[in-house]
GROMACS .gro file of C-alpha atoms in nm:
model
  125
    1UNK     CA    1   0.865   3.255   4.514
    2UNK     CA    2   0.869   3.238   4.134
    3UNK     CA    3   0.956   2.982   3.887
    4UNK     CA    4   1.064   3.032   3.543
    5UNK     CA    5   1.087   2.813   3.272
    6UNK     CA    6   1.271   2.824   2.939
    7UNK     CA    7   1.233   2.622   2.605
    8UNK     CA    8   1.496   2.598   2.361
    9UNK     CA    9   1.285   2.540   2.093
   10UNK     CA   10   1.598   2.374   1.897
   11UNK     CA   11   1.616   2.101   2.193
   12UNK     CA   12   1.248   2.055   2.191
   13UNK     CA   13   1.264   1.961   1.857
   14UNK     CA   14   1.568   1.706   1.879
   15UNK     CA   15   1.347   1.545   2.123
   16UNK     CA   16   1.060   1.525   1.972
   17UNK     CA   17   1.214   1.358   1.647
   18UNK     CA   18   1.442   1.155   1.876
   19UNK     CA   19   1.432   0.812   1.795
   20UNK     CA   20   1.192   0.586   1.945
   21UNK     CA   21   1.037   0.941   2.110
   22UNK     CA   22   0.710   0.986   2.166
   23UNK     CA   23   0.625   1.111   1.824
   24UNK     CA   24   0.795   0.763   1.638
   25UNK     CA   25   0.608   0.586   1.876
   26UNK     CA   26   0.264   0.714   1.812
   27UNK     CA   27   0.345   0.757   1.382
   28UNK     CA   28   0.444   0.359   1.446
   29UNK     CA   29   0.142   0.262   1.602
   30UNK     CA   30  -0.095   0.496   1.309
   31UNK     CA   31   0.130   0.357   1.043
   32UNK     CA   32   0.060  -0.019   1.218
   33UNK     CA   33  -0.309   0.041   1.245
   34UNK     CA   34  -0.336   0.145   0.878
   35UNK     CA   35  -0.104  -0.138   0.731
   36UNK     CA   36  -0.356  -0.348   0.919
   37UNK     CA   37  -0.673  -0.194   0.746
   38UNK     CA   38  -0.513  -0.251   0.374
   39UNK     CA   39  -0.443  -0.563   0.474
   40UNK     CA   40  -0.805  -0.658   0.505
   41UNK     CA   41  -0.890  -0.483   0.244
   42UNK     CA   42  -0.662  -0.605  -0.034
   43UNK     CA   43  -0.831  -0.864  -0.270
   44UNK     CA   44  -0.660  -1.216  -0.269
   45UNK     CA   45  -0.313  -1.304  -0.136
   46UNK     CA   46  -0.194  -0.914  -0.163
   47UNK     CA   47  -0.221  -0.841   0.161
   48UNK     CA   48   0.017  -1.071   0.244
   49UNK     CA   49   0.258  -0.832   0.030
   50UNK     CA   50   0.205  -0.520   0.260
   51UNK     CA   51   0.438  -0.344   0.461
   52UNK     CA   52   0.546  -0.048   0.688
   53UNK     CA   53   0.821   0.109   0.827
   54UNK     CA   54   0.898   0.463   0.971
   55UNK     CA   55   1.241   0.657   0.793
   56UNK     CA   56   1.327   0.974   0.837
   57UNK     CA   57   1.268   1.231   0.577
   58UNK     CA   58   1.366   1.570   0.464
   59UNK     CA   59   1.143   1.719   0.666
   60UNK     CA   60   1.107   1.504   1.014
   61UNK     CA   61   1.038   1.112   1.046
   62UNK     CA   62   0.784   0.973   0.784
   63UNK     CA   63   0.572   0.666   0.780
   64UNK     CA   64   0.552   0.460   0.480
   65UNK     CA   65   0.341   0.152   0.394
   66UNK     CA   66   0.418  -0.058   0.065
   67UNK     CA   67   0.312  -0.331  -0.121
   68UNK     CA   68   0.526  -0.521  -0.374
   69UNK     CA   69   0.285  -0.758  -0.524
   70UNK     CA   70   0.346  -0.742  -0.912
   71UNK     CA   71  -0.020  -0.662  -0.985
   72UNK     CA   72  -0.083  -0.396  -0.746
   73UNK     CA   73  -0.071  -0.127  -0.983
   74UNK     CA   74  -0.362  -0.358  -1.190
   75UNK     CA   75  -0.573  -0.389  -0.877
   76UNK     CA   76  -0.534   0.057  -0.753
   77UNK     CA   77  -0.610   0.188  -1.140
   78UNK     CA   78  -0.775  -0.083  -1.283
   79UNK     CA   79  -0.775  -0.182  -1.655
   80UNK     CA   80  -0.939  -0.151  -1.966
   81UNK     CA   81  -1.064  -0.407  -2.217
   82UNK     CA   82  -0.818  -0.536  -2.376
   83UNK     CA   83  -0.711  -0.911  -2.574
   84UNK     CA   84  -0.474  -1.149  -2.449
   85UNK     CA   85  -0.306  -1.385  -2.649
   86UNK     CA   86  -0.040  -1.683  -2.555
   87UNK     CA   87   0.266  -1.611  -2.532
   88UNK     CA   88   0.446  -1.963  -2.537
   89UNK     CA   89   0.199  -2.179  -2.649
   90UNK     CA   90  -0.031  -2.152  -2.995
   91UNK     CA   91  -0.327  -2.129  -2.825
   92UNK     CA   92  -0.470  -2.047  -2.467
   93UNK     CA   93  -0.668  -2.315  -2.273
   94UNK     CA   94  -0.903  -2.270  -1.999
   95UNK     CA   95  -1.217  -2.387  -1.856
   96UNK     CA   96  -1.566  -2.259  -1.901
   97UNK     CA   97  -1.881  -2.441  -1.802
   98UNK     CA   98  -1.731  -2.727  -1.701
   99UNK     CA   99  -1.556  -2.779  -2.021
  100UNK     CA  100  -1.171  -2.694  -2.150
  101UNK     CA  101  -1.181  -2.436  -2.418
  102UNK     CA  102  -0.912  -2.372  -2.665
  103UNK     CA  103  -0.872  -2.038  -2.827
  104UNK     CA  104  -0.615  -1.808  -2.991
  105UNK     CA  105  -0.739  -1.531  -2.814
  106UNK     CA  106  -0.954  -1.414  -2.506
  107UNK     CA  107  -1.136  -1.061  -2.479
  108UNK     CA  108  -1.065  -1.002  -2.150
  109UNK     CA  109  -1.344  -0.692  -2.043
  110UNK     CA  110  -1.114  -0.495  -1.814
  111UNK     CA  111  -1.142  -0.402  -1.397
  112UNK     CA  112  -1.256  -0.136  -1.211
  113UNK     CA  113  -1.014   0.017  -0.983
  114UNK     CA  114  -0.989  -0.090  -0.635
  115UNK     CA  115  -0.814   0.188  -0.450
  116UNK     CA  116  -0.730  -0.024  -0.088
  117UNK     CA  117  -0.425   0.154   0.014
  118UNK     CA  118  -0.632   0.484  -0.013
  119UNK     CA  119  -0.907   0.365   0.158
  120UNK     CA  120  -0.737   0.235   0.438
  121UNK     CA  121  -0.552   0.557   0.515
  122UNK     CA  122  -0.914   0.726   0.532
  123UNK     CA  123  -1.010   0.420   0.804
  124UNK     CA  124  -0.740   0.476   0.987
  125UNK     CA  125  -0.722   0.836   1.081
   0.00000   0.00000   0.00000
């Protein structure tokens, strides 16, 4: 008695990138276990801004986590010294020590870059 078995390797791949397959499932739960990690990771209220979804690409299904907070780009590269002045106003007001300060001007001394996004993809493989 033999068997004999044949693989269409053009069906095998429909399958795999079928959706919901086996392969969407698995990049889903990755991508969900990542987006999870940044989360944690993001300083303040961006992680609140962080999301995934799976699309398919050029080349097969792809995973792809954002975030859409307007300072993300501030908080990944990080910023150099720089001055801020008012924009509205003649003058910028703030506290220090306890006290409100006036000014026309504030050296602000820049941030290092916090690279979250990248650092969660290395947790999460």
């Amino acid at each position: 008695m033999s068997v004999e078995l044949h693989l269409e390797p053009g069906r095998l791949a429909r399958m795999l990138r079928m959706r919901n397959g086996i392969v969407e499932r698995r990049l889903a739960a990755r991508t969900s276990r990542v987006a999870d990690i940044a989360r944690a990771e993001a300083p303040g209220s961006m992680g609140r801004h962080i999301d995934w979804h799976i699309k398919e690409g050029p080349r097969g299904l792809e995973a792809v986590i954002t975030c859409d907070h307007p300072a993300v780009r501030y908080v990944i590269e990080g910023t150099r010294p720089h001055i801020i002045r008012p924009r509205r106003a003649k003058v910028l007001r703030f506290e220090a020590g306890g006290h409100v300060v006036f000014s026309a001007y504030a050296r602000h001394p820049g941030t290092r870059p916090n690279p979250f996004l990248q650092r969660a993809l290395r947790m999460g493989r």
